[in-house]
Coordinates of C-alpha atoms and ligand atoms in Angstrom, one line a residue:
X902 CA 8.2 225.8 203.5
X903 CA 11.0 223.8 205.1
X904 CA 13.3 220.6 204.7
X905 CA 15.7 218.9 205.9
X906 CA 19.3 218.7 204.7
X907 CA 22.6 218.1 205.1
X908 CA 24.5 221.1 205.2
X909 CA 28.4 221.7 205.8
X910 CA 28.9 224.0 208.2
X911 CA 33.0 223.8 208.1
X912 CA 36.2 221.4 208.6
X913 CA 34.3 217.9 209.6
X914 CA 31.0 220.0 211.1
X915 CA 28.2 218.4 208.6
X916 CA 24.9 219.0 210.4
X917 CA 21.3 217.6 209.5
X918 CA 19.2 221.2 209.0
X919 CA 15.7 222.5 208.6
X920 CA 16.3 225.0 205.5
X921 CA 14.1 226.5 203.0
X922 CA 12.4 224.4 200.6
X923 CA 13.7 225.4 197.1
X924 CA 11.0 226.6 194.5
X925 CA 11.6 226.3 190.5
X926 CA 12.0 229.6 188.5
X927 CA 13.0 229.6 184.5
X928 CA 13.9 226.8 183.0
X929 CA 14.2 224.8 186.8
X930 CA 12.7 222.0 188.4
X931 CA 12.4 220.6 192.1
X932 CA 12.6 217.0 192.3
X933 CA 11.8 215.5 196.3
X934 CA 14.7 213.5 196.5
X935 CA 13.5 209.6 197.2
X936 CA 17.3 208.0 197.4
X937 CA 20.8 209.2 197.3
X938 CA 24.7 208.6 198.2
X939 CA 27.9 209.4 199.6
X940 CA 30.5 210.0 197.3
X941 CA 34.8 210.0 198.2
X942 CA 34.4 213.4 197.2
X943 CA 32.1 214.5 199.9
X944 CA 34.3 213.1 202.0
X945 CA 37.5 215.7 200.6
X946 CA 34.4 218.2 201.2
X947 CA 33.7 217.2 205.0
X948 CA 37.8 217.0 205.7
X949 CA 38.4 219.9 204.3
X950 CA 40.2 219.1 201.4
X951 CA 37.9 220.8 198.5
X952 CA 36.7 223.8 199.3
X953 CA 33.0 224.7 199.7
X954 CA 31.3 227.5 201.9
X955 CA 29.8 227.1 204.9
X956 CA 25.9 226.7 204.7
X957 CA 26.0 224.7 201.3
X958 CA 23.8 221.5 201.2
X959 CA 26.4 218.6 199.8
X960 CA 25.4 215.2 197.5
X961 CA 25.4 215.2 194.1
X962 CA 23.9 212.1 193.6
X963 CA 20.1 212.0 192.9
X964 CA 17.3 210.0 192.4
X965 CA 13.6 211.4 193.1
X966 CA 10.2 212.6 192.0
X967 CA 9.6 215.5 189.7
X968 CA 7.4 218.1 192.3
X969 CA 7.8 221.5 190.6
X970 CA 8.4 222.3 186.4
X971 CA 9.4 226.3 186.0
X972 CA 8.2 228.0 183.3
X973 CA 10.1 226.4 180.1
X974 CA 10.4 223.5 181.0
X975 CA 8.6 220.7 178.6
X976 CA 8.1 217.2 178.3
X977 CA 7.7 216.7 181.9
X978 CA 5.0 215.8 184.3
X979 CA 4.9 216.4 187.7
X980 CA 5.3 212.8 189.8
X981 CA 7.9 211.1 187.4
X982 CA 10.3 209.4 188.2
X983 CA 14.0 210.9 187.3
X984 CA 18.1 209.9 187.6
X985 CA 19.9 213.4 187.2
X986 CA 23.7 212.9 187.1
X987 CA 25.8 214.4 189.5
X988 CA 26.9 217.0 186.4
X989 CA 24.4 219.1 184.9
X990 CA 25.2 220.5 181.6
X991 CA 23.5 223.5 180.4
X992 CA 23.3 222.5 176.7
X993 CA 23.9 225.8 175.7
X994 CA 26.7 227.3 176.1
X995 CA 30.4 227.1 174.2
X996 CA 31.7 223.8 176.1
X997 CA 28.1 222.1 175.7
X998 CA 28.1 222.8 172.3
X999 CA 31.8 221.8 171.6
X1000 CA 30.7 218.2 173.1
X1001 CA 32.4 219.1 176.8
X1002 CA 29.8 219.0 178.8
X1003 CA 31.1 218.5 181.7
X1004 CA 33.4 221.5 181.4
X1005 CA 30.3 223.8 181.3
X1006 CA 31.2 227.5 181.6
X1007 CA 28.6 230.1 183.5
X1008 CA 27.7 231.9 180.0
X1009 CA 30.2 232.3 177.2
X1010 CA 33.7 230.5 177.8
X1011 CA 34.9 226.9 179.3
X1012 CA 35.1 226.8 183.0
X1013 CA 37.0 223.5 184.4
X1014 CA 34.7 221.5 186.5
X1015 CA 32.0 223.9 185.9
X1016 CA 29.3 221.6 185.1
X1017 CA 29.8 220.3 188.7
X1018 CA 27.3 222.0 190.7
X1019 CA 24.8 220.2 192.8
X1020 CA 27.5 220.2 196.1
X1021 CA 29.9 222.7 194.8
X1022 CA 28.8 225.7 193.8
X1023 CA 24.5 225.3 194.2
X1024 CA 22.8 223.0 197.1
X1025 CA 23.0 219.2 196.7
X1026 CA 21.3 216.1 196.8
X1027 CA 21.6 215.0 200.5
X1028 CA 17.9 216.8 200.9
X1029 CA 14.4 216.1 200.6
X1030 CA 14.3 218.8 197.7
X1031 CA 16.5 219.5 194.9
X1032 CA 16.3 222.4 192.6
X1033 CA 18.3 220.7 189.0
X1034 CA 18.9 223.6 187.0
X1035 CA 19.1 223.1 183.0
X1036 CA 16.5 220.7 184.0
X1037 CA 15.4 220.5 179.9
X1038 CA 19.2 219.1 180.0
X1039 CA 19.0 216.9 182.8
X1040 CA 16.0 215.3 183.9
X1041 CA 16.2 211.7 182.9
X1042 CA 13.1 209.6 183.1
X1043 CA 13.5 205.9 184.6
X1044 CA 11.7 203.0 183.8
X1045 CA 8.9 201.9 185.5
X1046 CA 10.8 198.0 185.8
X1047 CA 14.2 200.0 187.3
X1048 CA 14.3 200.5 190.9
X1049 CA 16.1 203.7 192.2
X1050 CA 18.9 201.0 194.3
X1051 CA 19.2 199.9 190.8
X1052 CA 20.0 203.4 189.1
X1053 CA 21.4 205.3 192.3
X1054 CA 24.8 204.7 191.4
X1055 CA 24.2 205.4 187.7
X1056 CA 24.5 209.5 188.8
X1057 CA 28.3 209.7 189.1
X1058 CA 30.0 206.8 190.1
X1059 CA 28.9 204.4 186.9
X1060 CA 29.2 207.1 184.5
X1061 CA 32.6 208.2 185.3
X1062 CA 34.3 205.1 185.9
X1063 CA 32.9 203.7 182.7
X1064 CA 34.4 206.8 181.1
X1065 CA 38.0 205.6 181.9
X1066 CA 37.0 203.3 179.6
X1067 CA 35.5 205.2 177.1
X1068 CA 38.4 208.2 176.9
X1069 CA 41.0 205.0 177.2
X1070 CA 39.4 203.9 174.1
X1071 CA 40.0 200.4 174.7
X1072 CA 39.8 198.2 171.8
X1073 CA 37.9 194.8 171.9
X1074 CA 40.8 192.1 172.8
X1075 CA 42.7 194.9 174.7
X1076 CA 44.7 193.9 177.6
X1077 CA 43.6 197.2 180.7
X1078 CA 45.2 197.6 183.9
X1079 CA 43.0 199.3 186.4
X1080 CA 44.4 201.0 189.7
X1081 CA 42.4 200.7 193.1
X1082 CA 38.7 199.1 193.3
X1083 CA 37.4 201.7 195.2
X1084 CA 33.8 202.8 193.8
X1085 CA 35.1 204.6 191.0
X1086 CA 37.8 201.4 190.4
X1087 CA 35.1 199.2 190.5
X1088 CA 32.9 200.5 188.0
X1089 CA 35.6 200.8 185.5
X1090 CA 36.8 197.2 185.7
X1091 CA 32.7 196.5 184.7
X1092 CA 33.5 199.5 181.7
X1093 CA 36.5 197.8 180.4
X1094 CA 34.5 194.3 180.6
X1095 CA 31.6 195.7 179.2
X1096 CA 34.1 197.8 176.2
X1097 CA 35.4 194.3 174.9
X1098 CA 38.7 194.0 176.7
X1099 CA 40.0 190.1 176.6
X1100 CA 42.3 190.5 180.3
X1101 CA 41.6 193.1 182.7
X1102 CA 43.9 193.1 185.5
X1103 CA 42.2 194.6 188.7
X1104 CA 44.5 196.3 191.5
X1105 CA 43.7 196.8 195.3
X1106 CA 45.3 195.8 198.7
X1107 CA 41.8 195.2 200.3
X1108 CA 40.5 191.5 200.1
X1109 CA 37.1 192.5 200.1
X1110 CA 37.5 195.1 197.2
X1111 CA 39.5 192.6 195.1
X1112 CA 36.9 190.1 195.6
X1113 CA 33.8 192.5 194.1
X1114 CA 36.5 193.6 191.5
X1115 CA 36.5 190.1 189.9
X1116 CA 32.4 189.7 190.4
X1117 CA 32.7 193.2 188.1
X1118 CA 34.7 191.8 185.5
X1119 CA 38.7 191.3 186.5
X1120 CA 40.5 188.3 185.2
X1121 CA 43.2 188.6 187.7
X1122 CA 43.6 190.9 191.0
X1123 CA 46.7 191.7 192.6
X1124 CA 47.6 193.2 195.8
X1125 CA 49.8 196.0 195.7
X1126 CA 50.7 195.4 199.0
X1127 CA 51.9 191.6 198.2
X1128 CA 53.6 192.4 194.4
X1129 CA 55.8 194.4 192.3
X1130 CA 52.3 195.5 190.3
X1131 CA 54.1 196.6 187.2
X1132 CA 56.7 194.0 186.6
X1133 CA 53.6 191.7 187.3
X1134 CA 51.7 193.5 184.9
X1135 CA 54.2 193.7 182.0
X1136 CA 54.7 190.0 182.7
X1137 CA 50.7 189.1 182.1
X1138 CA 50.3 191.2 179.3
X1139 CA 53.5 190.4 177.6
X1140 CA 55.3 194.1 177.4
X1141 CA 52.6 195.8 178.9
X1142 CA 48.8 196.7 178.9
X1143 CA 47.0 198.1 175.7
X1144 CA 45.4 200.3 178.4
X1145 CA 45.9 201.3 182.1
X1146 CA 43.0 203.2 184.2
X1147 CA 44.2 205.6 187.2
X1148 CA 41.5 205.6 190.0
X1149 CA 42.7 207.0 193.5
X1150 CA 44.6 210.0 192.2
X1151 CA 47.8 209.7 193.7
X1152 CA 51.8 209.8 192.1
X1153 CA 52.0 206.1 193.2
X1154 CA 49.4 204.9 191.3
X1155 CA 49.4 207.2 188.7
X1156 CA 53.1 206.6 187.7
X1157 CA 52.7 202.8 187.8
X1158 CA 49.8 203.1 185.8
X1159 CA 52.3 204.7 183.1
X1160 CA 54.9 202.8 184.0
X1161 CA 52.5 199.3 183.6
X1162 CA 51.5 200.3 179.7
X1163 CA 53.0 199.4 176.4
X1164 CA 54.3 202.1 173.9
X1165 CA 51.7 203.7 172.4
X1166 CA 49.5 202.6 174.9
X1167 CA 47.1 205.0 176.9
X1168 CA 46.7 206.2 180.7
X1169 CA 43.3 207.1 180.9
X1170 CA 43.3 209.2 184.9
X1171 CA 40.1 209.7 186.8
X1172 CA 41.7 210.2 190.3
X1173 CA 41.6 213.2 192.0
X1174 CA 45.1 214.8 192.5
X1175 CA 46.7 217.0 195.0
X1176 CA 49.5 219.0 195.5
X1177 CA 52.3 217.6 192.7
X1178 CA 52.2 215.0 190.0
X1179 CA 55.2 214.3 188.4
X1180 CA 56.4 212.4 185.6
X1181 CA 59.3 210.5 185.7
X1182 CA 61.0 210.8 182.1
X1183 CA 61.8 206.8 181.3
X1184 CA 58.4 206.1 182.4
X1185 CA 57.2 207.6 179.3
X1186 CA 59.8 207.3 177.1
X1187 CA 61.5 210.4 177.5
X1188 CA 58.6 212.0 175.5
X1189 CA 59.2 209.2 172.8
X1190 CA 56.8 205.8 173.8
X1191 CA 53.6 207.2 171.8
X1192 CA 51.6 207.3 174.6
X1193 CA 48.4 209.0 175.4
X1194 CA 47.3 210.2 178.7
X1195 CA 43.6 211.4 179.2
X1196 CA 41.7 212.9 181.9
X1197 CA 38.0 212.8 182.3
X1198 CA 35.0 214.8 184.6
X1199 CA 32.1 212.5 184.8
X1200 CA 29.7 212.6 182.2
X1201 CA 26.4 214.1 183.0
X1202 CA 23.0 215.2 181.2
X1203 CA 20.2 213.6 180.6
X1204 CA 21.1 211.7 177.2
X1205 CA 24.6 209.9 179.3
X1206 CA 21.9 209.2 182.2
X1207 CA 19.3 207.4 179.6
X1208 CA 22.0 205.1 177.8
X1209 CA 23.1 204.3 181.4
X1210 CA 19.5 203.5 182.4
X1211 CA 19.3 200.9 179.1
X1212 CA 22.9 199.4 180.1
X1213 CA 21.0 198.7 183.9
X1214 CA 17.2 197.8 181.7
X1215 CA 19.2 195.2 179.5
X1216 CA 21.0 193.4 182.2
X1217 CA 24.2 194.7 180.8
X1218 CA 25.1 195.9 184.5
X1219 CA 24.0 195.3 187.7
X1220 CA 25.4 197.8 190.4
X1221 CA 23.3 196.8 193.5
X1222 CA 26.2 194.7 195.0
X1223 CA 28.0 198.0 195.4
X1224 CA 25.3 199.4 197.5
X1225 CA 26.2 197.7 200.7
X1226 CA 24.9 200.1 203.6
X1227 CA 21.3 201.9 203.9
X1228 CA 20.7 204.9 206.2
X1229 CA 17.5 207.6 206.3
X1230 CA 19.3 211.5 206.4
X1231 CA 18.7 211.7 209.9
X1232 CA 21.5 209.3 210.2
X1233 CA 23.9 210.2 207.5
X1234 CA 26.4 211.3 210.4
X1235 CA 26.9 208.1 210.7
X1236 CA 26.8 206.9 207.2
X1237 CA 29.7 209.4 206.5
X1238 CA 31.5 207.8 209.8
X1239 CA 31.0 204.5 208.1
X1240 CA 31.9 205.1 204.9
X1241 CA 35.3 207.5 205.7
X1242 CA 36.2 205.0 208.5
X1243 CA 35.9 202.0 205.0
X1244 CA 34.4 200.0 208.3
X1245 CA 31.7 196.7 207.5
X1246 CA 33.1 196.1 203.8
X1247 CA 31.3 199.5 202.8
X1248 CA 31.3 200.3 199.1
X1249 CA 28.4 202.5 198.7
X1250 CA 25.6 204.0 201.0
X1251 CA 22.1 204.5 200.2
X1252 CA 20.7 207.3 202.0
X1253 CA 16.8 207.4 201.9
X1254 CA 15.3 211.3 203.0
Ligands
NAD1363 N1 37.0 211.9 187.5 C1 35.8 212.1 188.2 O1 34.9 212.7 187.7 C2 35.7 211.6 189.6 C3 34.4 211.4 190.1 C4 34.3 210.9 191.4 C5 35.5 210.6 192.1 N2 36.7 210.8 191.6 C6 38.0 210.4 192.3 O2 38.2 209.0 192.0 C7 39.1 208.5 193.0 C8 38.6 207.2 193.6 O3 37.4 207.4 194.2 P1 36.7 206.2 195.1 O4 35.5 206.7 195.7 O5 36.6 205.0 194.3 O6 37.9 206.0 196.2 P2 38.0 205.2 197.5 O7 38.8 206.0 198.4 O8 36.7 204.6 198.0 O9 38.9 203.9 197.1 C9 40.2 204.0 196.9 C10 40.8 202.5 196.8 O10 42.2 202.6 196.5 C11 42.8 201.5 197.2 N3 44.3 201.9 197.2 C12 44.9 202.6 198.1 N4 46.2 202.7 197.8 C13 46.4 201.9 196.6 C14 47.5 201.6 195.8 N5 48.7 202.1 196.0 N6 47.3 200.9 194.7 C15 46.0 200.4 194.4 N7 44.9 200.7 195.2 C16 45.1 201.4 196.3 C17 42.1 201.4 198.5 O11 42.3 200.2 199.1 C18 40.6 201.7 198.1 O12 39.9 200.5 197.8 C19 39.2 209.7 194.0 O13 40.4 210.4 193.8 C20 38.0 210.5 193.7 O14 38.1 211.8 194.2 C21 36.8 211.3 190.3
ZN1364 ZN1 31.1 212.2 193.2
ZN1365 ZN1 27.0 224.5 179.2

């Protein structure tokens, strides 16, 4: 039996296919994908940037319908609804069971970014079909009352930019600085609103973006493009924030990020980097200030996916304004056009197989 998918064929050659329809062995299931999305990283994927090989089916963002339980798998009825995050944790192995899930190893040891495989290392989302393997681990029923536009973005981009918050530790009454309102920025601005900081300060140079950044929970957005951010943010926070989140992965942003906190304040980093970071000395103190800088892989399994489910079920957070584009797979060419070209005010786009 067949499907289609979107499968990358090499540098900016992503073709819709008809492959083989995956069938769950041990401890697997196959979910028919009913909605998923586009992530920034796909788009390092299509441009070459990250490499994956050629034939691999990409997306790592899933929401769908339980059609096939393998053998071990319990709890589960075929035709439920499920979110599966865009990491899946084994459960089982060394970095599961020391709490770093998403550093999963294959077997025994730690492996960095190992939980990440749906798009990486095993076929993805951007399908009809998905295989999820660990599914015990990572099948998490939704509501009935949720809608899948509601939890769609609940998969990778909620989850990790609310963990900038969360490994930032941000106290209630904490003042948090938080580098681009991209997707990832976006969501955690709403993290450090929803972790009980009293001034978040959200930064961007694209109206549109600074505009949903203060619907998510900024106080005050500035333009990078129109201020000196850090002087501007060590003026507003009176010596500097409590907390300062690192979203576009780049030494700009990155250093005044570190360069925008307070002693003994903390750089919590979820960009994506490439080729050399560095730290200038004074911006930290010389080794001195008391500050702590923390990197975090999204979250994943099916226990992260359930408390984000109750966060969307208790009108904590509403993500739907983020969703701004809808395309069926046939036209994801497009969507990925779209969304690379940051055309229309595009945040997120639903893709519907
Ligand atoms: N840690 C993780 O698990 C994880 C998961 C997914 C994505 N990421 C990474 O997070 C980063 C952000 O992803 P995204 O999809 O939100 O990115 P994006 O490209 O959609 O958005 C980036 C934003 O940065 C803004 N920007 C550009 N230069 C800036 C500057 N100097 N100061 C402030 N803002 C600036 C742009 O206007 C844009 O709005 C990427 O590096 C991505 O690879 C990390
Ligand atoms: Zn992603
Ligand atoms: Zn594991």
């Amino acid at each position: 039996m067949k499907m289609k998918a979107n499968v990358f064929r090499g540098k900016n050659d992503i073709r819709v296919e008809e492959v083989e329809r995956p069938r769950a062995g041990v401890g697997e299931a196959v979910i028919r994908v009913t909605l998923t999305t586009i992530c920034g990283t796909d788009l390092h994927i299509l441009r070459g940037e990250y490499p994956v090989k050629s034939g691999l089916v990409i997306g790592h963002e899933p929401v769908g319908v339980i059609e096939e339980l393998g053998p071990g798998v319990t709890g589960y009825e075929v035709g439920e609804r499920v979110l599966v995050g865009a990491i899946t944790p084994c459960g089982q192995c060394r970095a599961c069971l020391s709490g770093r899930h998403s550093q999963c190893g294959h077997g025994g040891g730690y492996e960095a970014l190992g939980g990440w495989r749906f798009g990486n290392t095993i076929n993805g989302a951007q399908a009809e079909y998905l295989l999820v393997p660990h599914a015990q681990a990572n099948l998490a029923k939704i509501p009935d009352e949720l809608t899948d536009e509601q939890v769609v973005l609940l998969a990778d981009i909620a989850s990790t930019g609310f963990s900038g918050a969360e490994s930032g530790q941000i106290k209630i009454g904490d003042s948090v600085v938080v580098f681009a309102q991209g997707p990832i920025g976006l969501c955690a601005t709403a993290g450090a609103k929803l972790s009980g900081a009293a001034l978040i300060i959200g930064v961007d140079g694209d109206a549109n973006r600074l505009a949903m950044a203060r619907r998510m929970g900024a106080d005050v957005v500035l333009d990078y493009r129109e201020v000196d951010v850090v002087s501007e943010v060590l003026r507003l926070t009176g010596g500097g924030a409590d907390v300062s989140i690192e979203a576009l992965g780049t030494q700009a942003t990155f250093e005044s990020a570190l360069r925008s906190l307070r002693p003994g304040g903390t750089l919590s980093s979820l960009g994506v980097y490439s080729g050399k970071l560095q730290l200038p000395y004074e911006a930290f103190a010389a080794g001195l200030g008391d500050h702590r800088i923390v990197t975090t892989l999204c979250p994943g399994g099916k226990e992260r996916m359930r408390r984000l489910l109750e966060m969307v079920r208790s009108g904590r957070v509403d993500l739907t304004p983020l969703l701004t584009h809808f395309f069926s797979l046939d036209e994801i060419a497009e969507a990925y056009k779209l969304f690379g070209e940051r055309r229309e005010g595009v945040l997120k786009v639903a893709i519907m197989p």
